[in-house]
Amino acid sequence: MTTGGRSGASRVDGTGSSEEHQLDLGSCDVDIDDTITLSNWPLLTGFAKLPPCVHNELKDHFIIAQELDGKTVLAAINGIMDSNAASILKGEGVLYKVPSRDKKNIAFEKSAGLLLGRGGTITYDLGTKKLKKTTGITCVLSVVHEAVSKGVTVTVRDVFYRNRDVFGSKQFTEACIYDVCCLLGCDKASLNLVSFEKGSVIGPLKLKLTNGEVASCSELSGRRIPSEKRLLEVESFDCGDAEFILVVEKQSLFHHLSQMDFHNKQRCIMVTGNGVPDIATRVFLKRLVSETKLPHYALMDPDPDGFMILCVYAYGSANLAFDISGLAVPTLRWLGLWVEDLIWAGIGVTQLKDVTPREEKMLSNLLGNKNLSRFFPRHWSVRFQDIALRGKKASFEILHSKGFDFVSKVFLPALLNKRRNNETVDRERNAVTVEKSLRNSFQKTNRKGVTKNDTDFPARSDT
C-alpha cells in the first residue's frame, strides 16, 4: 500500500498561486498498487465507484459535484432560505457564499480534466454590483424547489423564460444554475433541470433501459442523445459489431456521413454534440467509452473552434470544473483533421482561409493556458502551433471539391486505416519529427502564413 504519491494536479488557492497536489493514501483501507496516484487513478469508472479514501482526498481539495436525491436538495435549499430569512430580520439582507468559478481557482488533473478548487468564494448580496446575480440565484433556487417538490423536470429554457426580465440572456441563466450547483455541491440533474437534447448518435448501438425497453440508434437520421435525467434510465449499452467510436465535431459532417452509411460500412458508433457539446452529450460519451471499452477517436476541423471543442471533450470546460464525475474523456484520440491531411489529400495550402482575430485570441488563450497546455500530447501542441504560425484554417467542406463521396468512401477510411494500424508507434518521437519538419516549412512561409511551395510540407505522420 502506498503512503503517498505525486499527482499531476496543479492546485490553486484563493490567492491564485498554485502548488503540486500530493495524494495521501496512507490511511486508505484498500489494496492499491504503489503506482496509483490521483493522476493515474481510473476515473473513467466514475467518481461514485472510487474508494472512500480517494473520495475524501478529492473532496478535501476540490469542489466535487455529487448526485443528490430530491429530499437532500430540498433540505439544502430550505437551509439556505432559513439562513437568509434570519439575515433579513437582522437587517443584513440576502447573502450567498458561492465557490468561485474564476479561472484562477481552476486546476487541471491529467486523468480527470479541469477541477474547481476550494480556495476561493464569492459573496453575492444586494449591493449594486452583485444584485443581478443574487436575484438570479434566488430565482433558480425558487424554480428548483418547486420542480423537485412536484417531481417534475424543467428545461433551462423554461427557467429563462419564467424570469426573463431578471436573467436577460440564456448564458446568464446557465451561469446562475452553475453557481447553484456549486452552492449545493450537486450536478445539474439533481436540480431536475435539463438542457435541450442537442447531441446525436448513430450506429449499431442499442440502449437497454431500466424498464426493459430497448432503444435502437441505427435509424437513418440517428437518435437524439437523452438529457442528463433520462440518461439515468439507460441501464446498459449493446454495441453490437461496432469496432470503434467516432466523435464528430459538426452536425453537418455527422449528417453527411450518416447519409453515406459510413457508420455501417466502417462498423462504428458516431456521436456529435453539434458544435460545443452539452452536458448530456459529454455524459453519454463518457459512459459509452467506459462501458464498451471501444477505441474512441475525435474528428475536428483544423481551426481554433475545432481545437477548443476537442479540449472540452477530452479535458472538460472551465464552467463545469466542479462536475468531474462523468464529463471528461482524457483517453480521446485525435484522428484529425490536420493541415497535412489536406496536403495528403491534394488540397493546396493557398486554398485555406485566414484565421479571424477572434480565433487568434482563442488559440492564444488555449496555448497560453499553462495548467492545460502542459498536459497536451506533444502532437496536439505541434498542430495547434501550426495553425497559429500559419494563420490559416480549414474545414471538412473543402474536401467536397474532390467529389461528394470522397470524404466517406476514400479519405476517412484511408485515414482510419493509417491511424489504427499505427497506434503502437512512439507518438512522442514522431511528434518531434513533425515539429522539425514544420519548423523547416515555417522558414519558407511569408508573413500571411502561406508557404511558397504547397508541396513543401511534411508527409502525414502517425502521431
Tab-separated table of C-alpha atoms in Angstrom:
chain	number	residue	atom	x	y	z
A	1	MET	CA	0.000	0.000	0.000
A	2	THR	CA	1.316	3.376	-0.965
A	3	THR	CA	1.752	6.075	1.618
A	4	GLY	CA	1.667	8.926	-0.822
A	5	GLY	CA	2.238	9.843	-4.416
A	6	ARG	CA	2.854	12.762	-6.686
A	7	SER	CA	-0.204	13.882	-8.559
A	8	GLY	CA	-0.436	15.614	-11.890
A	9	ALA	CA	-2.885	18.139	-10.436
A	10	SER	CA	-1.902	21.745	-10.070
A	11	ARG	CA	-3.816	23.013	-7.052
A	12	VAL	CA	-4.847	26.650	-6.937
A	13	ASP	CA	-5.614	28.505	-3.746
A	14	GLY	CA	-7.623	31.639	-3.219
A	15	THR	CA	-4.659	33.890	-3.955
A	16	GLY	CA	-4.186	32.452	-7.413
A	17	SER	CA	-0.942	30.694	-6.547
A	18	SER	CA	-0.592	27.035	-7.448
A	19	GLU	CA	1.128	24.083	-5.931
A	20	GLU	CA	1.581	20.460	-6.925
A	21	HIS	CA	-1.017	18.422	-5.082
A	22	GLN	CA	0.167	15.355	-3.140
A	23	LEU	CA	-2.241	12.420	-2.889
A	24	ASP	CA	-2.036	10.782	0.530
A	25	LEU	CA	-3.457	7.252	0.621
A	26	GLY	CA	-1.694	6.232	3.804
A	27	SER	CA	-4.956	5.777	5.686
A	28	CYS	CA	-6.781	4.183	2.777
A	29	ASP	CA	-8.081	0.732	3.708
A	30	VAL	CA	-7.830	-0.701	0.213
A	31	ASP	CA	-5.140	-2.615	-1.637
A	32	ILE	CA	-3.637	-0.118	-4.039
A	33	ASP	CA	-0.584	-0.589	-6.196
A	34	ASP	CA	2.318	1.733	-5.417
A	35	THR	CA	1.980	3.377	-8.836
A	36	ILE	CA	-1.557	4.592	-8.142
A	37	THR	CA	-1.841	8.358	-7.690
A	38	LEU	CA	-4.598	10.866	-8.260
A	39	SER	CA	-3.298	11.462	-11.779
A	40	ASN	CA	-3.438	7.853	-12.965
A	41	TRP	CA	-6.393	6.571	-10.994
A	42	PRO	CA	-9.028	5.220	-13.443
A	43	LEU	CA	-11.589	7.981	-13.009
A	44	LEU	CA	-13.370	6.817	-16.153
A	45	THR	CA	-15.134	4.288	-13.954
A	46	GLY	CA	-16.982	7.183	-12.328
A	47	PHE	CA	-16.465	9.168	-9.167
A	48	ALA	CA	-19.042	7.149	-7.235
A	49	LYS	CA	-17.028	3.936	-7.747
A	50	LEU	CA	-13.810	5.254	-6.229
A	51	PRO	CA	-12.718	4.016	-2.786
A	52	PRO	CA	-13.817	6.282	0.107
A	53	CYS	CA	-10.215	7.386	0.720
A	54	VAL	CA	-9.959	8.798	-2.805
A	55	HIS	CA	-13.420	10.385	-2.453
A	56	ASN	CA	-12.264	12.203	0.651
A	57	GLU	CA	-8.907	13.187	-0.836
A	58	LEU	CA	-10.569	14.767	-3.858
A	59	LYS	CA	-13.268	16.474	-1.808
A	60	ASP	CA	-10.696	17.929	0.591
A	61	HIS	CA	-9.129	19.944	-2.198
A	62	PHE	CA	-11.739	20.313	-4.939
A	63	ILE	CA	-15.444	21.050	-5.344
A	64	ILE	CA	-16.891	17.704	-6.472
A	65	ALA	CA	-20.463	17.715	-7.727
A	66	GLN	CA	-22.479	14.777	-6.438
A	67	GLU	CA	-25.772	13.231	-7.433
A	68	LEU	CA	-28.228	14.151	-4.669
A	69	ASP	CA	-31.753	12.873	-4.112
A	70	GLY	CA	-34.714	15.231	-4.008
A	71	LYS	CA	-35.022	15.159	-0.231
A	72	THR	CA	-31.398	16.242	0.236
A	73	VAL	CA	-31.721	19.023	-2.355
A	74	LEU	CA	-34.875	20.396	-0.708
A	75	ALA	CA	-33.257	20.279	2.740
A	76	ALA	CA	-30.232	22.204	1.435
A	77	ILE	CA	-32.379	24.877	-0.226
A	78	ASN	CA	-34.584	25.227	2.877
A	79	GLY	CA	-31.452	25.649	4.986
A	80	ILE	CA	-30.174	28.432	2.728
A	81	MET	CA	-33.534	30.215	2.714
A	82	ASP	CA	-33.892	29.934	6.508
A	83	SER	CA	-30.445	31.442	6.886
A	84	ASN	CA	-31.361	34.304	4.554
A	85	ALA	CA	-34.638	34.901	6.401
A	86	ALA	CA	-32.710	35.270	9.649
A	87	SER	CA	-30.234	37.564	7.901
A	88	ILE	CA	-33.047	39.770	6.600
A	89	LEU	CA	-34.545	40.082	10.096
A	90	LYS	CA	-31.152	41.307	11.280
A	91	GLY	CA	-31.155	43.914	8.524
A	92	GLU	CA	-28.283	42.260	6.663
A	93	GLY	CA	-30.253	41.166	3.587
A	94	VAL	CA	-29.895	38.163	1.273
A	95	LEU	CA	-26.440	36.599	1.166
A	96	TYR	CA	-24.930	33.720	-0.844
A	97	LYS	CA	-21.354	32.484	-0.462
A	98	VAL	CA	-20.624	30.615	-3.677
A	99	PRO	CA	-17.386	28.773	-4.570
A	100	SER	CA	-15.587	30.895	-7.147
A	101	ARG	CA	-15.573	29.537	-10.713
A	102	ASP	CA	-12.929	32.071	-11.714
A	103	LYS	CA	-10.115	30.616	-13.833
A	104	LYS	CA	-7.632	31.386	-11.022
A	105	ASN	CA	-9.485	28.845	-8.893
A	106	ILE	CA	-9.402	26.097	-11.528
A	107	ALA	CA	-6.732	23.388	-11.612
A	108	PHE	CA	-6.049	20.674	-14.159
A	109	GLU	CA	-5.616	16.993	-13.368
A	110	LYS	CA	-4.495	14.785	-16.239
A	111	SER	CA	-6.903	11.887	-15.733
A	112	ALA	CA	-9.898	13.937	-14.553
A	113	GLY	CA	-9.616	17.166	-16.524
A	114	LEU	CA	-10.354	20.597	-15.114
A	115	LEU	CA	-11.126	20.769	-11.385
A	116	LEU	CA	-12.603	23.543	-9.271
A	117	GLY	CA	-10.505	24.272	-6.195
A	118	ARG	CA	-11.795	25.110	-2.728
A	119	GLY	CA	-9.512	28.123	-2.484
A	120	GLY	CA	-11.958	30.970	-3.015
A	121	THR	CA	-15.582	32.044	-2.641
A	122	ILE	CA	-17.625	34.955	-3.946
A	123	THR	CA	-20.203	36.619	-1.730
A	124	TYR	CA	-23.355	37.731	-3.528
A	125	ASP	CA	-25.563	40.232	-1.733
A	126	LEU	CA	-27.962	43.045	-2.547
A	127	GLY	CA	-25.207	45.520	-3.342
A	128	THR	CA	-25.432	47.356	-6.648
A	129	LYS	CA	-22.682	45.388	-8.411
A	130	LYS	CA	-23.918	41.941	-7.371
A	131	LEU	CA	-27.666	42.483	-7.210
A	132	LYS	CA	-28.372	40.865	-10.607
A	133	LYS	CA	-26.503	37.635	-9.796
A	134	THR	CA	-28.030	37.473	-6.299
A	135	THR	CA	-31.515	37.845	-7.783
A	136	GLY	CA	-30.726	35.262	-10.473
A	137	ILE	CA	-29.536	32.692	-7.927
A	138	THR	CA	-32.676	33.295	-5.856
A	139	CYS	CA	-34.884	32.725	-8.916
A	140	VAL	CA	-33.074	29.476	-9.785
A	141	LEU	CA	-33.412	28.204	-6.197
A	142	SER	CA	-37.143	29.006	-6.305
A	143	VAL	CA	-37.697	27.136	-9.584
A	144	VAL	CA	-35.617	24.165	-8.422
A	145	HIS	CA	-37.501	23.956	-5.109
A	146	GLU	CA	-40.833	23.861	-6.942
A	147	ALA	CA	-39.628	21.346	-9.573
A	148	VAL	CA	-38.107	18.942	-7.034
A	149	SER	CA	-41.117	19.247	-4.692
A	150	LYS	CA	-43.519	18.366	-7.503
A	151	GLY	CA	-41.231	15.717	-9.022
A	152	VAL	CA	-41.158	17.384	-12.457
A	153	THR	CA	-38.263	18.110	-14.818
A	154	VAL	CA	-37.741	21.646	-16.107
A	155	THR	CA	-35.616	22.778	-19.060
A	156	VAL	CA	-33.064	25.574	-18.789
A	157	ARG	CA	-35.137	27.388	-21.398
A	158	ASP	CA	-38.149	27.237	-19.048
A	159	VAL	CA	-36.101	28.768	-16.232
A	160	PHE	CA	-35.017	31.592	-18.532
A	161	TYR	CA	-38.490	32.471	-19.820
A	162	ARG	CA	-40.029	32.217	-16.374
A	163	ASN	CA	-37.751	35.060	-15.185
A	164	ARG	CA	-36.693	36.625	-18.472
A	165	ASP	CA	-36.516	40.179	-17.113
A	166	VAL	CA	-34.174	39.034	-14.343
A	167	PHE	CA	-31.834	36.855	-16.411
A	168	GLY	CA	-31.712	38.835	-19.646
A	169	SER	CA	-29.937	36.030	-21.531
A	170	LYS	CA	-29.717	32.245	-21.587
A	171	GLN	CA	-25.977	32.459	-20.917
A	172	PHE	CA	-26.582	34.342	-17.667
A	173	THR	CA	-29.294	31.817	-16.749
A	174	GLU	CA	-26.814	28.965	-17.107
A	175	ALA	CA	-24.215	30.881	-15.070
A	176	CYS	CA	-26.723	31.216	-12.212
A	177	ILE	CA	-27.583	27.496	-12.461
A	178	TYR	CA	-23.892	26.533	-12.275
A	179	ASP	CA	-23.492	28.752	-9.210
A	180	VAL	CA	-26.425	26.984	-7.559
A	181	CYS	CA	-24.798	23.617	-8.365
A	182	CYS	CA	-21.617	24.802	-6.632
A	183	LEU	CA	-23.629	26.222	-3.732
A	184	LEU	CA	-25.403	22.889	-3.160
A	185	GLY	CA	-22.487	20.677	-4.226
A	186	CYS	CA	-24.517	18.736	-6.789
A	187	ASP	CA	-24.814	18.178	-10.527
A	188	LYS	CA	-27.479	19.837	-12.675
A	189	ALA	CA	-29.552	16.654	-12.979
A	190	SER	CA	-30.063	16.682	-9.191
A	191	LEU	CA	-31.849	20.025	-9.585
A	192	ASN	CA	-34.373	18.449	-12.004
A	193	LEU	CA	-33.015	20.792	-14.688
A	194	VAL	CA	-32.187	19.578	-18.190
A	195	SER	CA	-30.922	21.156	-21.395
A	196	PHE	CA	-32.444	20.606	-24.805
A	197	GLU	CA	-31.396	17.327	-26.371
A	198	LYS	CA	-28.650	18.697	-28.583
A	199	GLY	CA	-26.381	15.764	-29.393
A	200	SER	CA	-26.976	12.837	-31.739
A	201	VAL	CA	-25.758	9.246	-32.017
A	202	ILE	CA	-25.971	6.696	-34.832
A	203	GLY	CA	-24.597	3.214	-35.366
A	204	PRO	CA	-25.031	-0.424	-34.285
A	205	LEU	CA	-25.856	0.631	-30.732
A	206	LYS	CA	-28.825	-0.328	-28.581
A	207	LEU	CA	-29.709	1.380	-25.312
A	208	LYS	CA	-31.167	-1.019	-22.786
A	209	LEU	CA	-33.493	0.907	-20.463
A	210	THR	CA	-34.353	0.190	-16.851
A	211	ASN	CA	-37.991	-0.513	-17.796
A	212	GLY	CA	-36.916	-3.352	-20.082
A	213	GLU	CA	-37.328	-1.471	-23.352
A	214	VAL	CA	-34.572	-1.261	-25.966
A	215	ALA	CA	-33.884	1.912	-27.988
A	216	SER	CA	-32.048	1.430	-31.277
A	217	CYS	CA	-29.611	4.048	-32.607
A	218	SER	CA	-29.416	2.607	-36.118
A	219	GLU	CA	-32.131	4.749	-37.751
A	220	LEU	CA	-31.065	6.676	-40.849
A	221	SER	CA	-31.014	10.067	-39.122
A	222	GLY	CA	-29.690	8.695	-35.831
A	223	ARG	CA	-31.132	9.271	-32.375
A	224	ARG	CA	-31.077	12.308	-30.130
A	225	ILE	CA	-28.887	11.779	-27.071
A	226	PRO	CA	-31.163	11.744	-23.989
A	227	SER	CA	-30.996	14.510	-21.404
A	228	GLU	CA	-28.912	14.010	-18.268
A	229	LYS	CA	-32.008	12.963	-16.306
A	230	ARG	CA	-33.171	10.471	-18.926
A	231	LEU	CA	-29.671	9.025	-19.224
A	232	LEU	CA	-30.230	7.611	-15.742
A	233	GLU	CA	-32.828	5.339	-17.357
A	234	VAL	CA	-30.171	3.773	-19.608
A	235	GLU	CA	-29.116	0.595	-17.844
A	236	SER	CA	-26.526	-0.669	-20.335
A	237	PHE	CA	-25.166	-0.368	-23.872
A	238	ASP	CA	-25.167	-3.090	-26.535
A	239	CYS	CA	-22.603	-2.020	-29.140
A	240	GLY	CA	-23.241	-4.950	-31.495
A	241	ASP	CA	-20.436	-5.334	-34.052
A	242	ALA	CA	-19.098	-1.777	-33.598
A	243	GLU	CA	-15.297	-1.594	-33.658
A	244	PHE	CA	-14.768	1.995	-32.542
A	245	ILE	CA	-16.444	5.267	-31.538
A	246	LEU	CA	-16.085	8.370	-33.710
A	247	VAL	CA	-16.805	11.780	-32.162
A	248	VAL	CA	-17.701	14.237	-34.936
A	249	GLU	CA	-17.484	17.968	-34.306
A	250	LYS	CA	-20.310	19.271	-36.501
A	251	GLN	CA	-23.859	18.245	-37.273
A	252	SER	CA	-23.282	18.895	-40.984
A	253	LEU	CA	-20.469	16.308	-41.219
A	254	PHE	CA	-22.391	13.900	-38.958
A	255	HIS	CA	-25.390	14.191	-41.303
A	256	HIS	CA	-23.222	13.748	-44.408
A	257	LEU	CA	-21.513	10.620	-43.059
A	258	SER	CA	-24.866	9.216	-41.911
A	259	GLN	CA	-26.359	9.730	-45.368
A	260	MET	CA	-23.379	7.933	-46.889
A	261	ASP	CA	-23.933	4.992	-44.465
A	262	PHE	CA	-20.406	5.454	-43.095
A	263	HIS	CA	-21.290	4.021	-39.653
A	264	ASN	CA	-22.428	0.717	-41.145
A	265	LYS	CA	-19.642	0.389	-43.697
A	266	GLN	CA	-16.967	1.147	-41.108
A	267	ARG	CA	-18.799	-0.548	-38.198
A	268	CYS	CA	-18.609	2.399	-35.836
A	269	ILE	CA	-20.764	4.414	-33.433
A	270	MET	CA	-20.813	8.101	-34.375
A	271	VAL	CA	-21.521	10.789	-31.779
A	272	THR	CA	-21.847	14.544	-32.246
A	273	GLY	CA	-22.529	17.401	-29.851
A	274	ASN	CA	-23.426	19.672	-32.775
A	275	GLY	CA	-20.544	22.025	-32.030
A	276	VAL	CA	-19.682	22.644	-28.395
A	277	PRO	CA	-21.177	19.580	-26.642
A	278	ASP	CA	-23.797	19.936	-23.941
A	279	ILE	CA	-23.590	18.089	-20.624
A	280	ALA	CA	-25.810	15.219	-21.807
A	281	THR	CA	-23.575	14.500	-24.825
A	282	ARG	CA	-20.441	14.500	-22.681
A	283	VAL	CA	-22.002	12.251	-20.016
A	284	PHE	CA	-23.285	9.912	-22.735
A	285	LEU	CA	-19.870	9.713	-24.427
A	286	LYS	CA	-18.047	9.032	-21.186
A	287	ARG	CA	-20.448	6.251	-20.230
A	288	LEU	CA	-20.244	4.791	-23.734
A	289	VAL	CA	-16.437	4.794	-23.651
A	290	SER	CA	-16.257	3.427	-20.110
A	291	GLU	CA	-18.795	0.639	-20.536
A	292	THR	CA	-17.987	-0.559	-24.081
A	293	LYS	CA	-14.175	-0.195	-23.851
A	294	LEU	CA	-14.113	0.605	-27.590
A	295	PRO	CA	-11.315	2.726	-29.115
A	296	HIS	CA	-12.528	6.321	-29.443
A	297	TYR	CA	-11.446	8.997	-31.898
A	298	ALA	CA	-12.271	12.670	-32.455
A	299	LEU	CA	-12.806	14.237	-35.872
A	300	MET	CA	-12.479	18.034	-35.730
A	301	ASP	CA	-11.858	20.842	-38.206
A	302	PRO	CA	-8.292	22.225	-38.222
A	303	ASP	CA	-9.294	25.567	-36.760
A	304	PRO	CA	-9.348	27.142	-33.268
A	305	ASP	CA	-13.010	26.239	-32.705
A	306	GLY	CA	-12.270	22.605	-33.521
A	307	PHE	CA	-9.313	22.608	-31.113
A	308	MET	CA	-11.402	24.137	-28.332
A	309	ILE	CA	-14.193	21.595	-28.793
A	310	LEU	CA	-11.625	18.767	-28.802
A	311	CYS	CA	-10.299	20.009	-25.445
A	312	VAL	CA	-13.821	20.253	-23.985
A	313	TYR	CA	-14.457	16.590	-24.801
A	314	ALA	CA	-11.061	15.442	-23.552
A	315	TYR	CA	-10.442	17.675	-20.537
A	316	GLY	CA	-13.688	19.412	-19.642
A	317	SER	CA	-14.711	23.063	-19.533
A	318	ALA	CA	-13.983	25.801	-17.007
A	319	ASN	CA	-17.713	26.428	-16.450
A	320	LEU	CA	-18.211	22.843	-15.292
A	321	ALA	CA	-14.923	22.307	-13.471
A	322	PHE	CA	-16.937	21.402	-10.348
A	323	ASP	CA	-18.519	18.378	-12.077
A	324	ILE	CA	-15.859	15.767	-12.945
A	325	SER	CA	-17.931	12.646	-12.237
A	326	GLY	CA	-18.963	11.937	-15.801
A	327	LEU	CA	-17.715	14.508	-18.291
A	328	ALA	CA	-14.032	14.452	-19.324
A	329	VAL	CA	-12.685	11.713	-21.616
A	330	PRO	CA	-8.897	12.203	-21.424
A	331	THR	CA	-8.267	8.988	-23.409
A	332	LEU	CA	-9.876	10.505	-26.533
A	333	ARG	CA	-7.567	10.192	-29.547
A	334	TRP	CA	-7.426	12.962	-32.112
A	335	LEU	CA	-7.907	11.397	-35.540
A	336	GLY	CA	-7.737	14.675	-37.494
A	337	LEU	CA	-8.332	16.787	-39.484
A	338	TRP	CA	-4.807	18.224	-39.647
A	339	VAL	CA	-3.356	20.594	-42.218
A	340	GLU	CA	-1.028	17.875	-43.504
A	341	ASP	CA	-4.111	15.684	-44.048
A	342	LEU	CA	-5.322	18.246	-46.566
A	343	ILE	CA	-1.956	18.289	-48.338
A	344	TRP	CA	-2.051	14.492	-48.297
A	345	ALA	CA	-5.496	14.681	-49.964
A	346	GLY	CA	-4.259	17.093	-52.627
A	347	ILE	CA	-5.588	20.351	-51.166
A	348	GLY	CA	-3.154	23.266	-51.516
A	349	VAL	CA	-2.280	25.479	-48.564
A	350	THR	CA	-3.256	28.503	-50.663
A	351	GLN	CA	-6.845	27.240	-50.561
A	352	LEU	CA	-7.041	27.652	-46.771
A	353	LYS	CA	-8.873	30.565	-45.126
A	354	ASP	CA	-7.400	33.228	-42.863
A	355	VAL	CA	-7.813	32.859	-39.104
A	356	THR	CA	-10.009	35.670	-37.730
A	357	PRO	CA	-8.939	37.963	-34.839
A	358	ARG	CA	-11.448	36.184	-32.572
A	359	GLU	CA	-9.914	32.820	-33.466
A	360	GLU	CA	-6.381	34.159	-32.968
A	361	LYS	CA	-7.326	35.188	-29.436
A	362	MET	CA	-8.968	31.813	-28.775
A	363	LEU	CA	-5.875	29.938	-29.946
A	364	SER	CA	-3.591	32.219	-27.947
A	365	ASN	CA	-5.629	31.576	-24.790
A	366	LEU	CA	-5.570	27.833	-25.418
A	367	LEU	CA	-1.810	27.663	-25.929
A	368	GLY	CA	-1.222	30.120	-23.088
A	369	ASN	CA	-3.184	28.090	-20.530
A	370	LYS	CA	-0.232	26.527	-18.694
A	371	ASN	CA	-2.443	24.348	-16.489
A	372	LEU	CA	-3.924	22.726	-19.595
A	373	SER	CA	-1.307	23.003	-22.342
A	374	ARG	CA	1.423	21.250	-20.360
A	375	PHE	CA	-0.723	18.086	-20.431
A	376	PHE	CA	-1.482	18.172	-24.174
A	377	PRO	CA	0.010	15.265	-26.105
A	378	ARG	CA	3.045	16.614	-27.943
A	379	HIS	CA	1.459	16.204	-31.374
A	380	TRP	CA	-1.579	18.230	-30.271
A	381	SER	CA	0.568	21.210	-29.353
A	382	VAL	CA	2.514	20.921	-32.616
A	383	ARG	CA	-0.656	21.146	-34.671
A	384	PHE	CA	-2.143	23.948	-32.576
A	385	GLN	CA	1.069	25.895	-33.198
A	386	ASP	CA	0.909	25.030	-36.887
A	387	ILE	CA	-2.396	26.878	-37.253
A	388	ALA	CA	-1.168	29.746	-35.062
A	389	LEU	CA	2.020	30.272	-37.096
A	390	ARG	CA	0.377	29.873	-40.489
A	391	GLY	CA	-2.626	31.994	-39.600
A	392	LYS	CA	-4.647	29.627	-41.774
A	393	LYS	CA	-7.589	27.319	-41.094
A	394	ALA	CA	-9.835	24.902	-42.969
A	395	SER	CA	-12.959	22.770	-42.656
A	396	PHE	CA	-14.053	19.385	-43.933
A	397	GLU	CA	-16.241	21.014	-46.564
A	398	ILE	CA	-13.107	21.896	-48.561
A	399	LEU	CA	-12.689	18.178	-49.291
A	400	HIS	CA	-16.026	18.078	-51.125
A	401	SER	CA	-14.196	19.646	-54.073
A	402	LYS	CA	-12.811	16.132	-54.611
A	403	GLY	CA	-16.308	14.728	-55.001
A	404	PHE	CA	-19.288	14.467	-52.687
A	405	ASP	CA	-18.469	10.912	-51.564
A	406	PHE	CA	-14.684	11.458	-51.340
A	407	VAL	CA	-14.688	12.040	-47.563
A	408	SER	CA	-16.765	8.981	-46.645
A	409	LYS	CA	-15.549	6.487	-49.270
A	410	VAL	CA	-11.901	7.432	-49.765
A	411	PHE	CA	-10.444	9.943	-47.326
A	412	LEU	CA	-11.745	8.836	-43.916
A	413	PRO	CA	-11.336	5.062	-44.487
A	414	ALA	CA	-7.715	5.660	-45.545
A	415	LEU	CA	-7.140	7.994	-42.593
A	416	LEU	CA	-8.625	5.480	-40.150
A	417	ASN	CA	-6.593	2.589	-41.528
A	418	LYS	CA	-3.409	4.621	-41.370
A	419	ARG	CA	-4.084	5.696	-37.801
A	420	ARG	CA	-5.453	2.429	-36.400
A	421	ASN	CA	-2.659	0.367	-37.926
A	422	ASN	CA	-0.017	2.521	-36.293
A	423	GLU	CA	-1.337	3.059	-32.771
A	424	THR	CA	1.687	1.361	-31.235
A	425	VAL	CA	4.088	3.844	-32.866
A	426	ASP	CA	6.036	6.056	-30.463
A	427	ARG	CA	3.935	9.211	-30.718
A	428	GLU	CA	6.393	11.488	-28.995
A	429	ARG	CA	9.218	10.504	-31.338
A	430	ASN	CA	7.020	11.134	-34.377
A	431	ALA	CA	5.809	14.439	-32.963
A	432	VAL	CA	9.422	15.631	-32.733
A	433	THR	CA	9.919	14.672	-36.388
A	434	VAL	CA	6.800	16.566	-37.425
A	435	GLU	CA	7.825	19.554	-35.328
A	436	LYS	CA	11.205	19.755	-37.066
A	437	SER	CA	9.524	19.450	-40.461
A	438	LEU	CA	7.031	22.161	-39.568
A	439	ARG	CA	9.862	24.428	-38.436
A	440	ASN	CA	11.562	23.989	-41.808
A	441	SER	CA	8.267	24.679	-43.532
A	442	PHE	CA	7.667	27.821	-41.459
A	443	GLN	CA	11.030	29.192	-42.567
A	444	LYS	CA	9.625	29.262	-46.092
A	445	THR	CA	6.388	30.924	-45.016
A	446	ASN	CA	5.601	34.548	-45.846
A	447	ARG	CA	4.022	36.977	-43.414
A	448	LYS	CA	0.493	35.819	-44.242
A	449	GLY	CA	1.349	32.230	-43.409
A	450	VAL	CA	1.200	30.831	-46.964
A	451	THR	CA	4.079	28.574	-47.929
A	452	LYS	CA	5.952	29.395	-51.119
A	453	ASN	CA	5.543	25.840	-52.308
A	454	ASP	CA	2.388	23.899	-51.460
A	455	THR	CA	4.214	20.605	-51.814
A	456	ASP	CA	6.931	21.608	-49.353
A	457	PHE	CA	5.109	20.195	-46.326
A	458	PRO	CA	5.851	17.121	-44.218
A	459	ALA	CA	4.001	13.938	-45.051
A	460	ARG	CA	1.311	12.935	-42.596
A	461	SER	CA	2.836	11.320	-39.530
A	462	ASP	CA	1.206	8.564	-37.491
A	463	THR	CA	1.002	10.552	-34.230
